[in-house]
Short mmCIF file of C-alpha atoms in Angstrom, two decimals:
data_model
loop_
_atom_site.label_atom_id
_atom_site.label_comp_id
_atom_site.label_asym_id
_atom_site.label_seq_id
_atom_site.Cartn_x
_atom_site.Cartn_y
_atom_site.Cartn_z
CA UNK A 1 -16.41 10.53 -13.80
CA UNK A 2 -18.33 9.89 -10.71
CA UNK A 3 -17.53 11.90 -7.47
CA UNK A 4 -17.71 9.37 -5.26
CA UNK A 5 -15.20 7.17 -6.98
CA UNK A 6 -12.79 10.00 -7.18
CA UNK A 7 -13.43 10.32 -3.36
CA UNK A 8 -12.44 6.39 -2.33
CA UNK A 9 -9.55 6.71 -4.54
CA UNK A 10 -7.94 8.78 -2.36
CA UNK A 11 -8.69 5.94 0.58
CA UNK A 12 -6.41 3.46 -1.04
CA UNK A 13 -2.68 2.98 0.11
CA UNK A 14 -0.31 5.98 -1.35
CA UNK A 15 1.85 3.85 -3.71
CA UNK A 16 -1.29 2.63 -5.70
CA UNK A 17 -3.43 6.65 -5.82
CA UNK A 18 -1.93 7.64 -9.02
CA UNK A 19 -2.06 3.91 -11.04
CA UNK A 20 -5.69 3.75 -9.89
CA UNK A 21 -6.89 6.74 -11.02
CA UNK A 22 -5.55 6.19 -14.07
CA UNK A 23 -7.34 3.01 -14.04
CA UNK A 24 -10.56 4.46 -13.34
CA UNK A 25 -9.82 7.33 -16.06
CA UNK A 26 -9.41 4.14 -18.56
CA UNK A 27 -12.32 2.59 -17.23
CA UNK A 28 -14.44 5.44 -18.00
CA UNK A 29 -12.91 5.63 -21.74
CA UNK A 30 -13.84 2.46 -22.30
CA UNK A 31 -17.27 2.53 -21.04
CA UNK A 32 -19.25 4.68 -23.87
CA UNK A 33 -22.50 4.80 -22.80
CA UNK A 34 -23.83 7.62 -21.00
CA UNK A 35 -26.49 5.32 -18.95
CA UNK A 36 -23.88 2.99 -17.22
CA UNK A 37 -20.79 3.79 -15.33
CA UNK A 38 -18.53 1.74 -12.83
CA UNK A 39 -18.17 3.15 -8.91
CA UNK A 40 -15.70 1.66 -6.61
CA UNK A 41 -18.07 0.26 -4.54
CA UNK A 42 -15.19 -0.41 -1.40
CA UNK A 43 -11.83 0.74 -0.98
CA UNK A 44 -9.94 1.13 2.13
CA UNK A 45 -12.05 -0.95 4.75
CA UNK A 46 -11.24 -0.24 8.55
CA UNK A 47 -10.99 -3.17 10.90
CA UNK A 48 -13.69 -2.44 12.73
CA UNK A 49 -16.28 -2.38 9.26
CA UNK A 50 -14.35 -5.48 8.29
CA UNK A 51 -15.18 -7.18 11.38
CA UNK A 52 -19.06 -5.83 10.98
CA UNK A 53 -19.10 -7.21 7.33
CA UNK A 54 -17.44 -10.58 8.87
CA UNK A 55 -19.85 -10.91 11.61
CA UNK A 56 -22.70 -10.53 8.69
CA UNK A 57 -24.34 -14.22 8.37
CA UNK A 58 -22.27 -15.62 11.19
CA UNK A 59 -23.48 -13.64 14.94
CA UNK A 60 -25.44 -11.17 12.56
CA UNK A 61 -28.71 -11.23 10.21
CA UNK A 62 -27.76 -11.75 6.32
CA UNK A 63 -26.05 -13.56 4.09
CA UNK A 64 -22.21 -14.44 4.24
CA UNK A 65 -20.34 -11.96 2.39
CA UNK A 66 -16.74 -12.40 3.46
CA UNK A 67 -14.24 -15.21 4.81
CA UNK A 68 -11.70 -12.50 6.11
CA UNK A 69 -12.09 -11.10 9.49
CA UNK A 70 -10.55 -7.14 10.72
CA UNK A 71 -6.79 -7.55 9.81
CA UNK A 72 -7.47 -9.96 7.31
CA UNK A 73 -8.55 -8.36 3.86
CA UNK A 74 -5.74 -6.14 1.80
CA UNK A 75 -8.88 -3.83 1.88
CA UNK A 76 -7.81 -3.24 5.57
CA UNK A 77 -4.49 -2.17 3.89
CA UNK A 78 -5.78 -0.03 1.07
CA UNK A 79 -4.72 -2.59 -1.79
CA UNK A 80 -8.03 -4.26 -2.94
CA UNK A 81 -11.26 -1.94 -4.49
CA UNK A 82 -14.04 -3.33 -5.11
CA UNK A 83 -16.38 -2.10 -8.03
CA UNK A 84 -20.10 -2.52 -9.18
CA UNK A 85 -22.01 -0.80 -12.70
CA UNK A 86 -24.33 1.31 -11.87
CA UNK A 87 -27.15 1.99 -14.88
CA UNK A 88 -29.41 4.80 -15.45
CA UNK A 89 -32.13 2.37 -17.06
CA UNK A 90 -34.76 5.07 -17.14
CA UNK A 91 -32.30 7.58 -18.94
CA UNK A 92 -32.61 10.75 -16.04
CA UNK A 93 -29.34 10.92 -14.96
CA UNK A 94 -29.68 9.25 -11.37
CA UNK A 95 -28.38 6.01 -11.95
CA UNK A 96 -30.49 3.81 -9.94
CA UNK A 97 -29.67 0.37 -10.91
CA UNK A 98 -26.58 -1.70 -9.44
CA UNK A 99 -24.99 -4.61 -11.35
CA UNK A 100 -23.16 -7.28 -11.23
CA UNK A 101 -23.82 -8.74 -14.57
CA UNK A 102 -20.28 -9.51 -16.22
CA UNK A 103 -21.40 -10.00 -19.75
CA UNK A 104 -23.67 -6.77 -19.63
CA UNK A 105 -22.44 -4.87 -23.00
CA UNK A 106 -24.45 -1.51 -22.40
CA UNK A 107 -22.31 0.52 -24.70
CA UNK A 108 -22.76 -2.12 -27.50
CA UNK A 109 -19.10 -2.22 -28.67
CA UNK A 110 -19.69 -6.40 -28.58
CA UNK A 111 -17.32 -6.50 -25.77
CA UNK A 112 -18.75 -7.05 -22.22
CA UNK A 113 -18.34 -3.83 -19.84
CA UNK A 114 -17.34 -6.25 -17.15
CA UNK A 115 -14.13 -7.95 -19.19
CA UNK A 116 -13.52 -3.98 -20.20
CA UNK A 117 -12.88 -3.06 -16.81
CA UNK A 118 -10.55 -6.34 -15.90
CA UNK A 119 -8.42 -6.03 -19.14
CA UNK A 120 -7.55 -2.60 -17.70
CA UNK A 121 -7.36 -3.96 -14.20
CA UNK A 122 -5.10 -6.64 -15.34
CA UNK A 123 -3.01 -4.11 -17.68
CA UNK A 124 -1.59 -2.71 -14.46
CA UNK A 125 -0.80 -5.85 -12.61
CA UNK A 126 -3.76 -6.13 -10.66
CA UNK A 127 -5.62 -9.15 -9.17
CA UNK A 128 -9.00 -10.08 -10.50
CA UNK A 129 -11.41 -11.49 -7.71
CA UNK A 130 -10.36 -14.86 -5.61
CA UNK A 131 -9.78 -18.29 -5.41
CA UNK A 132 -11.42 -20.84 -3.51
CA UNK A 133 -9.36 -23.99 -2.28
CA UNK A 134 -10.75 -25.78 -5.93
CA UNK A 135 -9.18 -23.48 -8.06
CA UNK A 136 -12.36 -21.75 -9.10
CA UNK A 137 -12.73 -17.87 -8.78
CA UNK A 138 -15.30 -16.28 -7.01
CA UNK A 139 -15.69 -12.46 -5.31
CA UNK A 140 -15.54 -11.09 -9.36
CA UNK A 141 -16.44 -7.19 -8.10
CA UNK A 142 -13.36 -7.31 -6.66
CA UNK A 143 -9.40 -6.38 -7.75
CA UNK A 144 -6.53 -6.34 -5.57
CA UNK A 145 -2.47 -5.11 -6.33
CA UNK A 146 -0.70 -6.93 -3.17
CA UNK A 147 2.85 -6.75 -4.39
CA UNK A 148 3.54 -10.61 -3.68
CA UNK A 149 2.73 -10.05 0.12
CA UNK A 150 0.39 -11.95 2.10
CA UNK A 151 -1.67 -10.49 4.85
CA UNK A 152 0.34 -11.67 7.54
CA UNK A 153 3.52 -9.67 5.82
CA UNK A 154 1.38 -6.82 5.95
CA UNK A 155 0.43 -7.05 9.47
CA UNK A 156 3.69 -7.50 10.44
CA UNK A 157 5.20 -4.50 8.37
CA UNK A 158 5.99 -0.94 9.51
CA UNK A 159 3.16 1.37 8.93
CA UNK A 160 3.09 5.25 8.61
CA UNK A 161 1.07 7.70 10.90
CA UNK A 162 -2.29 7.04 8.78
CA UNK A 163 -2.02 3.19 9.26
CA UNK A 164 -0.80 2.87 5.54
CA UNK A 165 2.14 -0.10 5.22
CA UNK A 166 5.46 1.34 4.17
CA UNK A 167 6.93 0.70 0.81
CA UNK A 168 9.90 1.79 -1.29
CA UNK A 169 8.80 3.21 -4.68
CA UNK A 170 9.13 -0.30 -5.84
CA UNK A 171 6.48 -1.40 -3.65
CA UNK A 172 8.96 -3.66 -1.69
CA UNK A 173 8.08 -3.63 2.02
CA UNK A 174 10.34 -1.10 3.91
CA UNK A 175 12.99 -2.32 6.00
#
């Protein structure tokens, strides 16, 4: 298992810490080979690296990367991770390569690594990447578990001392 996955797990909102790790402990079942593994690339993202990533492509250098300004990402609210496959192509352990290539099958069980990872994903009720106004999904590194609430919900909702929105143990929003 990779430390620094562990690590960001522990970013995302309370009601999800226990489902996702054992999402990540399925995803590293399922993906055999000992020269690729999956990191959760983003987890929680604060408001202030939200607006940063926003501002990327728009008042700063780079290319566009998001449509959703501070406030406006269930990353902000620990509910969305983000994940990328990192590969150890020269076999010494370090893991050097990212990718993003969904129908990569490094452990050669004839089922892409990529559609591993959202079968699990999806097992648990999870989002798989986002829509544009078309229909057509786009954003595929990343997963989200919003409960049926939309970001202005979640603004508008109670939060705890650390920021996190309140739930139930249902994960309906608490009164």
């Amino acid at each position: 298992m990779d430390a620094i996955t562990l690590q960001r797990i522990e970013t995302i909102h309370p009601i999800l810490r226990i489902e996702l790790r054992q999402i990540y402990k399925e995803i590293c079942e399922a993906i055999t080979s000992p020269y690729a593994l999956f990191r959760f690339s983003q987890v929680l993202r604060s408001f202030n690296e939200q607006e940063a990533l926003y501002a990327q492509g728009r008042t700063k250098p780079g290319a566009i990367v998001t449509n959703a300004r501070g406030n406006e990402s269930y990353h902000n609210y620990g509910m969305a991770v983000d994940i990328v496959q990192l590969l150890d192509k020269d076999k010494n352990g370090t893991f050097e390569t990212a990718s993003w290539d969904t129908i990569l099958d490094a452990d050669g069980d004839g089922i892409a690594d990529w559609l591993e990872v959202v079968k699990i994903f999806n097992k648990y009720g999870w989002q798989w990447g986002l829509f544009n106004k078309n229909g057509k999904r786009y954003d595929l590194p990343h997963f989200q578990k919003n409960f049926g609430y939309s970001i202005k919900e979640l603004k508008a909702a109670k939060k705890d001392r650390n920021g996190y929105v309140l739930f139930d143990s249902y994960g309906v929003l608490a009164a």
